[in-house]
């Protein structure tokens, strides 16, 4: 069977770098195994799900280079979910319960004082038809639990029932179904919790690998039992570690600044975000990858550590710089134009290669474009001896066209005439030409300024 994975966000907010880790683990797994990637919106919570969030998630993934082979919405699959419910009811695996939250809480406390595990005791299975009718007459509506296969003779005497899976990230995992409560699949108001639609859709969509955050490890045992109760083989599972903020808090859809849209708007490169989202918290060195395809070739889900990884925005800056410094002009031309740079100017391509090593983000090149085309920045100025020196030096600019060799000819003449060398020689010229004390090689800037531009900067 071809590998089929799914990324299943609830469209209730913008996705952040932690969600992208899940999306990319799935995407890279699919790429590596020549498989299919489904973007599945888990939008059964109709009150909180919004199409605009779904659209934004799709746009964020596209920006990162994730191109789903299929897009599905759980909200459109009610008929399949209802059919699965019927099947479970018929096989006696789904049963109605009438307890209120307070009643459940009271029972849990009693079990704890008796040193019993605080799992649901299946009291609802003992209700007679009359008792159920009486509850219904009172106006109570049932919620429905899935009867876990963790007993031999009677559901009231559970026995250790191990479920195993070979997690593609964490290795062999074992859970005991007797240690957990029968999960509620349907709420009192008839709406589904996440478990049933997710399993039904995974079956119908042919999902072979469920790769997601390790906050879902505890759901997996019951889900495997549900796959089997619905007559399907459970897929393989992989649970990666989660990302937290530098102070250890979990990321949430409310961590606005770390949303993918915010990172994109702040000018980060998609491959910087993708490289960090995947490599952080693994045994691989965090380095900027050139493409998702290149990343897929070496992607090894089992290299993730088991503990949470801290996402540090400073690491993103380092990766971003590495990437920007190597970007060819063709990759940035559109964005340079967006940043106000005249890409019809014949100097623009050369300009980018000269300044790219001195910017953090592509759009920062606009400040250098202003220096080249309009005049020096006002960050540094010359005074005293340096001012006199610079005036002399400018008068020694070699005649003729300015090219790659001009700087060396010019500084040779300046050295001979003034006796200055090193920093004392070049810094006043840098300041006069750019209004800054650091920046691209002056030798490379001179041809962009041209003779006129240089002389216009004579102090
Ligand atoms: N919608 C679920 C979530 O966002 C999907 C979990 C899963 O991948 O099974 O947590």
XYZ file of C-alpha atoms and ligand atoms in Angstrom:
469
model
C 0.000 0.000 0.000
C 1.444 3.430 -0.871
C 2.358 5.591 2.111
C -0.475 7.996 2.891
C -0.171 10.551 5.663
C -2.396 13.340 6.814
C -1.941 16.629 8.619
C -5.153 17.231 10.518
C -5.374 20.698 12.041
C -8.547 22.106 13.513
C -9.122 25.400 11.691
C -9.711 27.321 14.901
C -6.737 29.679 14.669
C -3.464 30.281 12.881
C -0.868 27.528 12.880
C 2.439 28.079 14.655
C 5.898 26.608 14.330
C 4.912 23.613 16.488
C 2.023 22.718 14.172
C 4.379 23.123 11.250
C 6.664 20.562 12.825
C 3.792 18.069 12.579
C 2.911 19.117 9.032
C 6.529 18.819 7.898
C 7.157 15.485 9.609
C 4.232 14.203 7.552
C 5.292 15.954 4.350
C 8.894 14.788 4.574
C 7.753 11.269 5.379
C 5.525 11.318 2.294
C 8.327 12.756 0.118
C 10.809 10.221 1.376
C 8.472 7.308 0.664
C 6.967 8.658 -2.531
C 3.635 8.852 -0.747
C 0.513 10.973 -0.584
C -0.129 13.854 1.817
C -3.680 14.746 2.791
C -4.501 18.083 4.378
C -7.497 17.196 6.486
C -9.338 19.911 8.345
C -10.687 18.517 11.623
C -13.542 20.996 11.629
C -16.304 19.122 13.430
C -16.308 21.833 16.113
C -18.525 24.077 14.015
C -18.684 26.840 16.610
C -14.920 27.446 16.580
C -13.876 26.318 13.092
C -13.686 29.006 10.424
C -13.058 28.819 6.692
C -10.729 31.815 6.934
C -8.470 29.863 9.291
C -8.550 26.865 6.928
C -7.565 29.170 4.044
C -4.772 30.704 6.094
C -3.434 27.267 7.093
C -3.431 26.172 3.438
C -1.622 29.401 2.464
C 0.946 28.977 5.255
C 1.682 25.399 4.171
C 1.979 26.494 0.550
C 4.460 29.206 1.542
C 6.562 26.541 3.259
C 6.470 24.381 0.144
C 3.963 21.792 1.386
C 1.629 20.976 -1.506
C -1.131 18.584 -0.369
C -2.238 15.918 -2.811
C -5.747 16.092 -1.341
C -7.704 18.443 0.887
C -10.559 17.085 2.979
C -13.003 18.542 5.483
C -14.331 16.336 8.279
C -17.483 18.421 8.437
C -18.442 17.060 5.010
C -18.187 13.455 6.159
C -21.055 13.241 8.644
C -22.705 10.354 6.780
C -19.600 8.171 7.137
C -19.277 9.077 10.818
C -22.957 8.284 11.476
C -22.618 4.933 9.691
C -19.666 4.017 11.913
C -21.740 4.890 14.975
C -24.512 2.549 13.816
C -22.005 -0.218 13.293
C -20.609 0.221 16.800
C -24.049 0.363 18.367
C -25.048 -2.826 16.581
C -21.998 -4.660 17.772
C -22.626 -3.455 21.332
C -19.414 -1.419 21.406
C -21.076 1.954 21.934
C -23.303 2.462 24.949
C -25.329 5.348 26.315
C -24.380 6.960 29.621
C -26.439 9.451 31.596
C -24.060 10.619 34.324
C -23.538 14.320 34.821
C -20.009 15.687 35.201
C -20.600 16.067 38.967
C -21.737 12.467 39.313
C -18.655 11.249 37.468
C -16.430 13.387 39.620
C -17.986 12.047 42.805
C -17.478 8.451 41.648
C -13.879 9.153 40.687
C -13.179 10.477 44.175
C -14.779 7.446 45.810
C -12.615 5.131 43.690
C -9.514 7.070 44.650
C -10.278 6.788 48.388
C -10.712 3.032 47.863
C -7.337 2.985 46.139
C -8.939 1.920 42.853
C -7.734 3.421 39.554
C -9.930 6.448 38.745
C -11.372 4.952 35.574
C -15.021 4.837 34.594
C -16.684 1.788 36.229
C -19.138 1.194 33.369
C -22.098 1.733 35.672
C -24.198 2.799 32.674
C -23.949 -0.713 31.244
C -26.010 -1.917 34.205
C -28.922 0.412 33.535
C -32.209 -1.308 32.729
C -34.463 -0.114 29.916
C -36.759 1.451 32.539
C -33.942 3.349 34.210
C -32.805 4.719 30.857
C -36.371 5.708 30.026
C -36.651 7.464 33.381
C -33.495 9.488 32.664
C -34.800 10.407 29.234
C -38.137 11.435 30.766
C -36.176 13.701 33.133
C -34.809 15.387 30.020
C -31.316 13.877 30.245
C -29.631 13.120 26.959
C -27.024 10.360 26.816
C -23.391 10.678 25.910
C -21.926 7.566 24.313
C -18.852 5.595 25.331
C -16.804 3.122 23.358
C -16.526 -0.214 25.187
C -12.817 -1.035 25.268
C -11.937 -4.695 24.719
C -10.158 -5.019 28.063
C -12.058 -7.829 29.758
C -12.695 -11.562 29.353
C -15.993 -12.639 30.919
C -17.711 -9.466 31.961
C -16.962 -5.792 31.313
C -17.021 -5.248 35.065
C -13.902 -7.332 35.541
C -11.212 -5.845 33.385
C -7.921 -7.603 32.810
C -4.556 -6.385 31.649
C -4.863 -5.970 27.865
C -1.692 -4.763 26.205
C -1.793 -2.917 22.925
C 1.550 -2.471 21.162
C 2.697 -0.380 18.288
C 6.063 0.339 16.733
C 6.093 4.093 16.803
C 8.075 5.471 13.848
C 9.458 8.160 16.179
C 9.501 6.655 19.667
C 10.048 2.971 18.964
C 8.043 0.159 20.587
C 5.147 1.426 22.719
C 2.824 -0.481 25.002
C -0.370 0.604 26.712
C -2.741 -1.369 28.910
C -6.365 -0.864 27.888
C -7.437 -1.829 31.416
C -5.758 1.320 32.722
C -8.118 3.649 30.881
C -11.758 4.678 30.846
C -14.023 3.874 27.953
C -13.649 7.034 25.849
C -16.681 9.205 25.190
C -17.189 9.375 21.421
C -20.441 11.354 21.260
C -21.416 14.258 23.497
C -24.858 14.787 25.010
C -25.746 17.230 22.271
C -25.003 14.565 19.646
C -21.748 16.112 18.408
C -18.633 13.986 18.003
C -15.474 14.319 19.977
C -12.304 14.117 17.916
C -11.687 10.352 18.236
C -14.388 8.773 16.098
C -14.313 11.101 13.052
C -10.534 10.923 13.075
C -10.430 7.127 13.031
C -13.262 6.796 10.484
C -11.558 9.270 8.167
C -8.161 7.651 8.589
C -9.766 4.362 7.511
C -11.738 5.786 4.573
C -8.854 7.929 3.333
C -6.426 5.016 3.388
C -4.076 6.668 5.877
C -1.121 4.350 6.453
C 0.850 6.500 8.914
C -0.549 8.811 11.584
C 2.268 11.179 12.494
C 1.462 13.773 15.151
C 2.564 15.365 18.412
C 3.289 13.208 21.432
C 0.358 14.765 23.287
C -1.642 12.115 21.393
C 0.330 9.074 22.614
C -2.255 8.437 25.323
C -5.089 8.397 22.748
C -3.440 5.808 20.580
C -4.344 2.647 22.511
C -8.083 3.401 22.405
C -7.815 4.491 18.773
C -6.166 1.210 17.774
C -9.057 -0.616 19.512
C -11.527 1.561 17.605
C -9.874 0.822 14.239
C -10.261 -2.858 15.034
C -13.865 -2.494 16.237
C -14.636 -0.899 12.864
C -13.085 -3.848 11.075
C -9.920 -2.074 9.952
C -6.233 -2.605 10.553
C -4.741 0.229 12.561
C -2.223 2.369 10.650
C 1.345 2.880 11.831
C 1.816 5.726 14.310
C 4.563 8.219 14.969
C 4.562 10.738 17.825
C 7.119 13.507 17.767
C 8.105 15.696 20.707
C 6.422 19.061 21.086
C 7.973 22.515 20.925
C 7.730 24.990 23.764
C 8.726 28.637 24.146
C 12.185 29.411 25.545
C 10.595 29.595 28.995
C 9.050 26.154 28.567
C 5.415 27.089 27.917
C 3.479 25.130 25.350
C 2.816 26.893 22.056
C -0.825 27.554 21.357
C -2.834 29.006 18.550
C -2.783 32.129 20.678
C 1.061 32.400 20.614
C 0.564 35.053 17.944
C 4.181 36.033 17.378
C 5.176 32.475 16.544
C 2.347 31.974 14.078
C 3.556 31.175 10.591
C 1.838 34.255 9.198
C 3.664 36.454 11.699
C 7.036 34.862 10.870
C 6.405 35.309 7.148
C 5.404 38.931 7.631
C 8.529 39.488 9.728
C 10.505 38.520 6.622
C 11.771 35.074 7.552
C 12.604 32.652 4.751
C 10.363 29.602 4.505
C 13.366 27.258 4.541
C 14.669 28.871 7.757
C 11.331 28.239 9.433
C 11.077 24.717 7.978
C 14.661 23.760 8.875
C 14.248 24.837 12.467
C 10.742 23.372 12.828
C 12.038 19.949 11.802
C 15.578 19.813 13.180
C 15.098 21.397 16.590
C 14.854 18.757 19.300
C 16.476 16.055 17.185
C 19.954 14.579 17.257
C 20.666 16.244 13.873
C 22.573 19.541 13.818
C 20.262 22.484 13.192
C 21.415 23.826 9.836
C 19.626 25.528 7.000
C 18.486 23.039 4.367
C 18.285 24.185 0.763
C 14.916 22.591 0.007
C 12.315 20.294 1.488
C 13.425 17.616 -0.986
C 16.977 17.852 0.345
C 15.632 17.632 3.874
C 13.485 14.599 3.026
C 16.523 12.706 1.787
C 18.091 12.737 5.251
C 14.895 12.961 7.313
C 14.873 10.404 10.101
C 11.844 10.714 12.412
C 13.424 8.509 15.069
C 16.184 11.065 15.637
C 13.704 13.225 17.614
C 14.335 13.360 21.304
C 11.576 12.233 23.649
C 11.465 15.435 25.652
C 10.013 18.756 24.563
C 12.285 21.081 22.584
C 12.575 24.820 23.189
C 11.989 27.044 20.218
C 14.362 29.998 20.362
C 13.662 32.778 17.837
C 17.389 33.696 17.952
C 18.136 30.356 16.250
C 15.727 31.312 13.523
C 17.682 34.524 12.933
C 20.914 32.554 12.520
C 19.358 30.168 9.985
C 17.663 32.989 8.164
C 20.937 34.837 7.755
C 22.656 31.694 6.443
C 19.961 31.264 3.836
C 19.666 34.907 2.788
C 23.425 35.194 2.338
C 23.303 32.480 -0.294
C 20.137 33.430 -2.191
C 20.599 34.106 -5.907
C 19.092 37.243 -7.411
C 16.340 35.334 -9.227
C 15.057 34.037 -5.887
C 14.644 37.518 -4.448
C 13.859 39.817 -7.402
C 10.131 39.940 -6.715
C 10.636 40.619 -3.049
C 13.227 43.312 -3.767
C 10.651 45.001 -5.980
C 8.089 44.672 -3.173
C 10.586 46.341 -0.851
C 10.690 49.355 -3.180
C 13.858 48.517 -5.125
C 13.750 49.367 -8.822
C 14.413 45.994 -10.422
C 14.527 47.624 -13.873
C 17.699 49.402 -12.828
C 20.573 47.551 -14.573
C 22.521 47.497 -11.307
C 19.972 45.577 -9.247
C 21.237 42.022 -9.819
C 24.844 43.000 -9.053
C 23.636 45.116 -6.142
C 21.952 42.107 -4.525
C 25.106 39.994 -4.725
C 27.102 42.829 -3.161
C 24.773 43.459 -0.218
C 23.223 40.053 0.547
C 26.015 39.164 2.975
C 25.161 42.231 5.032
C 21.442 41.795 5.540
C 19.404 39.709 7.944
C 16.256 39.688 5.848
C 15.805 40.210 2.116
C 13.813 43.406 2.640
C 16.735 44.927 4.585
C 18.412 45.411 1.183
C 16.134 48.425 0.685
C 18.232 50.442 3.132
C 21.366 49.675 1.090
C 19.557 50.517 -2.124
C 18.771 53.942 -0.675
C 22.446 54.373 0.223
C 23.551 53.407 -3.284
C 20.961 55.421 -5.202
C 20.234 58.362 -2.928
C 23.130 59.003 -0.589
C 24.806 57.947 2.647
C 22.866 56.921 5.739
C 23.265 59.288 8.663
C 24.641 56.788 11.145
C 28.277 57.926 11.106
C 29.980 61.235 10.233
C 33.555 62.441 9.753
C 35.280 65.095 11.762
C 38.714 66.573 12.427
C 41.693 64.883 10.773
C 39.536 62.241 9.200
C 37.475 64.881 7.421
C 40.579 66.545 5.989
C 42.020 63.184 5.081
C 38.828 62.118 3.276
C 38.752 65.358 1.263
C 42.321 64.685 0.105
C 41.541 61.042 -0.629
C 38.525 61.892 -2.798
C 40.667 64.198 -4.887
C 42.821 61.165 -5.684
C 40.024 59.072 -7.241
C 41.556 57.557 -10.398
C 40.392 58.944 -13.713
C 38.148 56.920 -16.005
C 35.414 54.325 -15.530
C 34.851 52.839 -12.102
C 35.239 49.085 -12.083
C 36.273 46.184 -9.836
C 39.896 47.360 -9.807
C 39.184 51.004 -8.922
C 39.339 50.531 -5.154
C 42.798 49.004 -5.194
C 44.176 51.657 -7.553
C 42.558 54.401 -5.517
C 43.752 53.179 -2.105
C 47.242 52.653 -3.522
C 47.363 56.312 -4.504
C 45.863 57.424 -1.187
C 48.391 55.404 0.785
C 51.259 56.899 -1.101
C 49.999 60.461 -0.761
C 48.877 60.364 2.903
C 50.898 57.558 4.492
C 47.696 56.141 6.009
C 47.012 52.435 5.852
C 44.603 49.818 7.164
C 41.549 50.963 9.045
C 42.748 54.577 9.238
C 42.856 54.567 5.464
C 39.573 52.914 4.574
C 37.171 53.712 7.422
C 36.853 57.453 6.670
C 36.163 56.527 3.044
C 33.543 53.974 4.042
C 31.866 56.540 6.272
C 31.935 59.200 3.572
C 30.544 56.820 0.946
C 27.888 55.037 2.992
C 27.305 56.961 6.220
C 27.982 53.702 8.080
C 30.976 52.053 9.728
C 30.268 48.585 8.364
C 28.771 47.045 5.269
C 29.642 45.337 1.996
C 33.153 45.454 0.519
C 33.820 48.992 -0.690
C 35.593 47.592 -3.753
C 32.234 46.054 -4.754
C 30.161 49.112 -3.887
C 32.186 51.530 -6.006
C 31.041 50.237 -9.429
C 27.428 50.500 -8.210
C 27.942 54.133 -7.167
C 29.768 55.040 -10.374
C 32.067 57.975 -10.766
C 29.343 60.531 -10.330
C 27.948 58.826 -7.262
C 31.344 58.656 -5.623
C 32.202 62.262 -6.285
C 28.796 63.385 -5.052
C 29.804 61.934 -1.694
C 33.001 63.930 -1.420
C 32.872 65.519 2.044
N -7.122 17.606 14.999
C -6.240 16.874 15.863
C -5.283 17.846 16.497
O -5.073 18.927 15.967
C -5.508 15.848 15.048
C -4.791 14.849 15.874
C -4.299 13.698 15.030
O -3.417 13.937 14.212
O -4.827 12.611 15.157
O -4.784 17.604 17.575
